[in-house]
Amino acid sequence: MDILYSFEVKIFWSVFVALGFAILFNTPRRALWAAGLLGAIGFAVKSFFMNSVIQDHIVISTLAGASTVGVLGIYFAHKVHTPPIVFTVPAVISMIPGKFGYEFIIGMLKIVMVSKNNEVSFDYFLEVFNSGMKTGLILMALAFGIIFPILFFNTRTAKGKDFDRFIAEKIFFRLGIRKRKKGED
């Protein structure tokens, strides 16, 4: 019960984080609901993967959450007639690794500021390096999760396209099931 309550509260606050950054980034009003919903869904997927599917693998869990946001961002782009990047970036901000980034920066400052007679232990250096690598890999997972669906489906415009037919054609074309004719987008 307590874990579920904590999970629901975190999702609730991730909606407000996404909405706050969407407003900060001047996302159109018609797309604010999509940013909030994607923020909640992305954080829920990441938390679900972290707690049950692949426990304690934060990089893969973040990639799953960001990829979900990226794919659903294309769908919502067709619904609200706005480029997907406008509301996918605010939606993943709640997944940025603040704790690991903080540990990395503070650790690097301690390593640099240590005096000559006080040496840094190798174990401490490995902890700092581990925090830095986790931070970098999580940020790359967030960027890849947002951008890959946009590049894969190559969505230049949403005008005049039926989303379901468009996605089916793109997937079938990528798998080689259907050949495109000349002049097709």
Tab-separated table of C-alpha atoms in Angstrom:
chain	number	residue	atom	x	y	z
A	1	MET	CA	0.000	0.000	0.000
A	2	ASP	CA	2.774	2.408	0.953
A	3	ILE	CA	4.763	1.631	-2.220
A	4	LEU	CA	1.694	2.198	-4.402
A	5	TYR	CA	0.979	5.486	-2.633
A	6	SER	CA	4.536	6.617	-3.183
A	7	PHE	CA	4.323	5.574	-6.847
A	8	GLU	CA	1.104	7.554	-7.382
A	9	VAL	CA	2.523	10.629	-5.653
A	10	LYS	CA	5.658	10.540	-7.818
A	11	ILE	CA	3.561	10.317	-10.978
A	12	PHE	CA	1.386	13.183	-9.736
A	13	TRP	CA	4.448	15.392	-9.257
A	14	SER	CA	5.960	14.361	-12.585
A	15	VAL	CA	2.860	15.820	-14.264
A	16	PHE	CA	3.531	19.168	-12.610
A	17	VAL	CA	7.225	19.042	-13.513
A	18	ALA	CA	6.323	18.405	-17.160
A	19	LEU	CA	3.688	21.150	-17.175
A	20	GLY	CA	6.025	23.621	-15.484
A	21	PHE	CA	8.805	23.080	-17.991
A	22	ALA	CA	6.330	23.074	-20.883
A	23	ILE	CA	5.148	26.514	-19.785
A	24	LEU	CA	8.766	27.616	-19.343
A	25	PHE	CA	9.573	26.449	-22.903
A	26	ASN	CA	6.508	28.293	-24.331
A	27	THR	CA	4.640	25.173	-25.375
A	28	PRO	CA	1.300	26.160	-26.943
A	29	ARG	CA	-1.698	25.898	-24.625
A	30	ARG	CA	-3.338	23.295	-26.828
A	31	ALA	CA	-0.352	20.973	-26.213
A	32	LEU	CA	0.043	21.403	-22.443
A	33	TRP	CA	-2.221	18.459	-21.669
A	34	ALA	CA	-0.084	16.256	-23.915
A	35	ALA	CA	3.110	17.322	-22.122
A	36	GLY	CA	1.587	16.538	-18.729
A	37	LEU	CA	0.175	13.203	-19.853
A	38	LEU	CA	3.452	12.177	-21.495
A	39	GLY	CA	5.352	13.194	-18.359
A	40	ALA	CA	3.139	10.931	-16.260
A	41	ILE	CA	3.291	8.014	-18.704
A	42	GLY	CA	7.063	8.241	-19.177
A	43	PHE	CA	7.762	8.400	-15.457
A	44	ALA	CA	5.309	5.552	-14.810
A	45	VAL	CA	7.010	3.331	-17.407
A	46	LYS	CA	10.448	4.130	-15.983
A	47	SER	CA	9.288	3.435	-12.423
A	48	PHE	CA	7.508	0.240	-13.459
A	49	PHE	CA	10.652	-1.073	-15.151
A	50	MET	CA	12.812	-0.027	-12.186
A	51	ASN	CA	10.583	-1.706	-9.607
A	52	SER	CA	9.459	-4.893	-11.317
A	53	VAL	CA	10.812	-5.779	-14.751
A	54	ILE	CA	14.536	-4.999	-14.610
A	55	GLN	CA	15.235	-3.977	-11.058
A	56	ASP	CA	17.969	-1.436	-10.377
A	57	HIS	CA	18.880	-0.918	-14.047
A	58	ILE	CA	18.161	2.780	-14.217
A	59	VAL	CA	19.656	3.369	-17.679
A	60	ILE	CA	17.514	0.744	-19.429
A	61	SER	CA	14.449	1.818	-17.447
A	62	THR	CA	15.013	5.433	-18.459
A	63	LEU	CA	15.431	4.392	-22.092
A	64	ALA	CA	12.108	2.531	-21.931
A	65	GLY	CA	10.343	5.544	-20.414
A	66	ALA	CA	11.876	8.013	-22.874
A	67	SER	CA	11.117	5.747	-25.846
A	68	THR	CA	7.502	5.508	-24.724
A	69	VAL	CA	7.369	9.298	-24.550
A	70	GLY	CA	8.966	9.548	-28.012
A	71	VAL	CA	6.554	7.134	-29.697
A	72	LEU	CA	3.484	8.596	-28.009
A	73	GLY	CA	4.823	12.070	-28.799
A	74	ILE	CA	4.442	11.346	-32.504
A	75	TYR	CA	0.867	10.226	-31.913
A	76	PHE	CA	0.016	13.342	-29.882
A	77	ALA	CA	1.734	15.546	-32.476
A	78	HIS	CA	-0.923	14.445	-34.938
A	79	LYS	CA	-3.674	15.104	-32.397
A	80	VAL	CA	-2.621	18.617	-31.349
A	81	HIS	CA	-0.924	19.659	-34.638
A	82	THR	CA	2.362	20.549	-32.970
A	83	PRO	CA	5.871	19.156	-33.554
A	84	PRO	CA	6.551	16.310	-31.115
A	85	ILE	CA	9.734	17.826	-29.719
A	86	VAL	CA	7.676	20.682	-28.242
A	87	PHE	CA	6.096	18.470	-25.593
A	88	THR	CA	8.401	15.446	-25.436
A	89	VAL	CA	11.359	17.381	-24.017
A	90	PRO	CA	9.377	18.805	-21.061
A	91	ALA	CA	7.886	15.354	-20.500
A	92	VAL	CA	11.261	13.672	-19.880
A	93	ILE	CA	12.755	16.343	-17.635
A	94	SER	CA	11.455	14.555	-14.547
A	95	MET	CA	13.673	11.600	-15.534
A	96	ILE	CA	16.931	13.607	-15.509
A	97	PRO	CA	19.369	12.060	-12.997
A	98	GLY	CA	19.839	14.861	-10.473
A	99	LYS	CA	21.239	12.685	-7.679
A	100	PHE	CA	23.930	11.046	-9.806
A	101	GLY	CA	24.893	14.348	-11.420
A	102	TYR	CA	25.208	15.986	-8.016
A	103	GLU	CA	27.341	13.131	-6.661
A	104	PHE	CA	29.580	13.314	-9.732
A	105	ILE	CA	30.166	17.076	-9.554
A	106	ILE	CA	30.758	17.107	-5.793
A	107	GLY	CA	33.094	14.113	-6.098
A	108	MET	CA	35.072	15.748	-8.898
A	109	LEU	CA	35.411	18.931	-6.848
A	110	LYS	CA	36.688	16.927	-3.867
A	111	ILE	CA	39.214	15.128	-6.071
A	112	VAL	CA	40.468	18.378	-7.599
A	113	MET	CA	40.548	20.311	-4.319
A	114	VAL	CA	42.385	17.653	-2.289
A	115	SER	CA	45.741	18.831	-0.937
A	116	LYS	CA	49.008	17.137	-1.897
A	117	ASN	CA	49.446	15.207	1.369
A	118	ASN	CA	45.863	13.843	1.366
A	119	GLU	CA	45.456	11.298	-1.367
A	120	VAL	CA	42.147	10.207	-2.831
A	121	SER	CA	41.395	6.518	-2.461
A	122	PHE	CA	40.889	4.493	-5.589
A	123	ASP	CA	37.483	3.305	-4.324
A	124	TYR	CA	36.290	6.899	-3.973
A	125	PHE	CA	37.506	7.668	-7.483
A	126	LEU	CA	35.556	4.646	-8.798
A	127	GLU	CA	32.383	5.825	-7.028
A	128	VAL	CA	32.712	9.263	-8.617
A	129	PHE	CA	33.412	7.724	-12.017
A	130	ASN	CA	30.382	5.417	-11.608
A	131	SER	CA	28.114	8.384	-10.834
A	132	GLY	CA	29.461	10.252	-13.855
A	133	MET	CA	28.959	7.300	-16.179
A	134	LYS	CA	25.406	6.732	-14.933
A	135	THR	CA	24.614	10.410	-15.451
A	136	GLY	CA	25.997	10.404	-18.986
A	137	LEU	CA	24.316	7.155	-19.991
A	138	ILE	CA	20.946	8.238	-18.582
A	139	LEU	CA	21.132	11.541	-20.460
A	140	MET	CA	22.029	9.689	-23.670
A	141	ALA	CA	19.111	7.302	-23.083
A	142	LEU	CA	16.756	10.270	-22.688
A	143	ALA	CA	18.001	11.905	-25.889
A	144	PHE	CA	17.929	8.655	-27.855
A	145	GLY	CA	14.460	7.761	-26.570
A	146	ILE	CA	13.029	11.087	-27.706
A	147	ILE	CA	14.801	11.388	-31.053
A	148	PHE	CA	14.818	7.792	-32.329
A	149	PRO	CA	11.043	7.527	-32.975
A	150	ILE	CA	11.084	10.874	-34.766
A	151	LEU	CA	13.983	9.774	-36.981
A	152	PHE	CA	12.600	6.269	-37.501
A	153	PHE	CA	9.172	7.437	-38.594
A	154	ASN	CA	10.604	10.529	-40.358
A	155	THR	CA	7.628	12.738	-39.538
A	156	ARG	CA	8.105	16.038	-41.283
A	157	THR	CA	4.507	17.176	-41.092
A	158	ALA	CA	1.273	15.930	-39.650
A	159	LYS	CA	-1.030	17.725	-42.059
A	160	GLY	CA	-3.267	15.574	-44.189
A	161	LYS	CA	-1.983	12.248	-42.882
A	162	ASP	CA	-3.913	9.446	-41.253
A	163	PHE	CA	-1.681	8.469	-38.361
A	164	ASP	CA	-2.624	4.785	-38.212
A	165	ARG	CA	-2.099	4.271	-41.950
A	166	PHE	CA	1.082	6.349	-41.860
A	167	ILE	CA	2.657	4.272	-39.053
A	168	ALA	CA	1.626	0.980	-40.666
A	169	GLU	CA	3.193	2.019	-43.987
A	170	LYS	CA	6.412	3.164	-42.304
A	171	ILE	CA	6.778	-0.073	-40.351
A	172	PHE	CA	5.968	-2.275	-43.346
A	173	PHE	CA	8.375	-0.294	-45.537
A	174	ARG	CA	11.176	-0.620	-42.944
A	175	LEU	CA	10.589	-4.367	-42.757
A	176	GLY	CA	10.595	-4.669	-46.557
A	177	ILE	CA	7.032	-5.951	-46.816
A	178	ARG	CA	5.866	-3.184	-49.126
A	179	LYS	CA	7.872	-1.236	-51.696
A	180	ARG	CA	7.256	2.469	-52.140
A	181	LYS	CA	6.376	3.957	-55.466
A	182	LYS	CA	8.305	6.851	-56.961
A	183	GLY	CA	7.258	10.200	-55.572
A	184	GLU	CA	5.924	8.802	-52.287
A	185	ASP	CA	6.998	10.519	-49.073
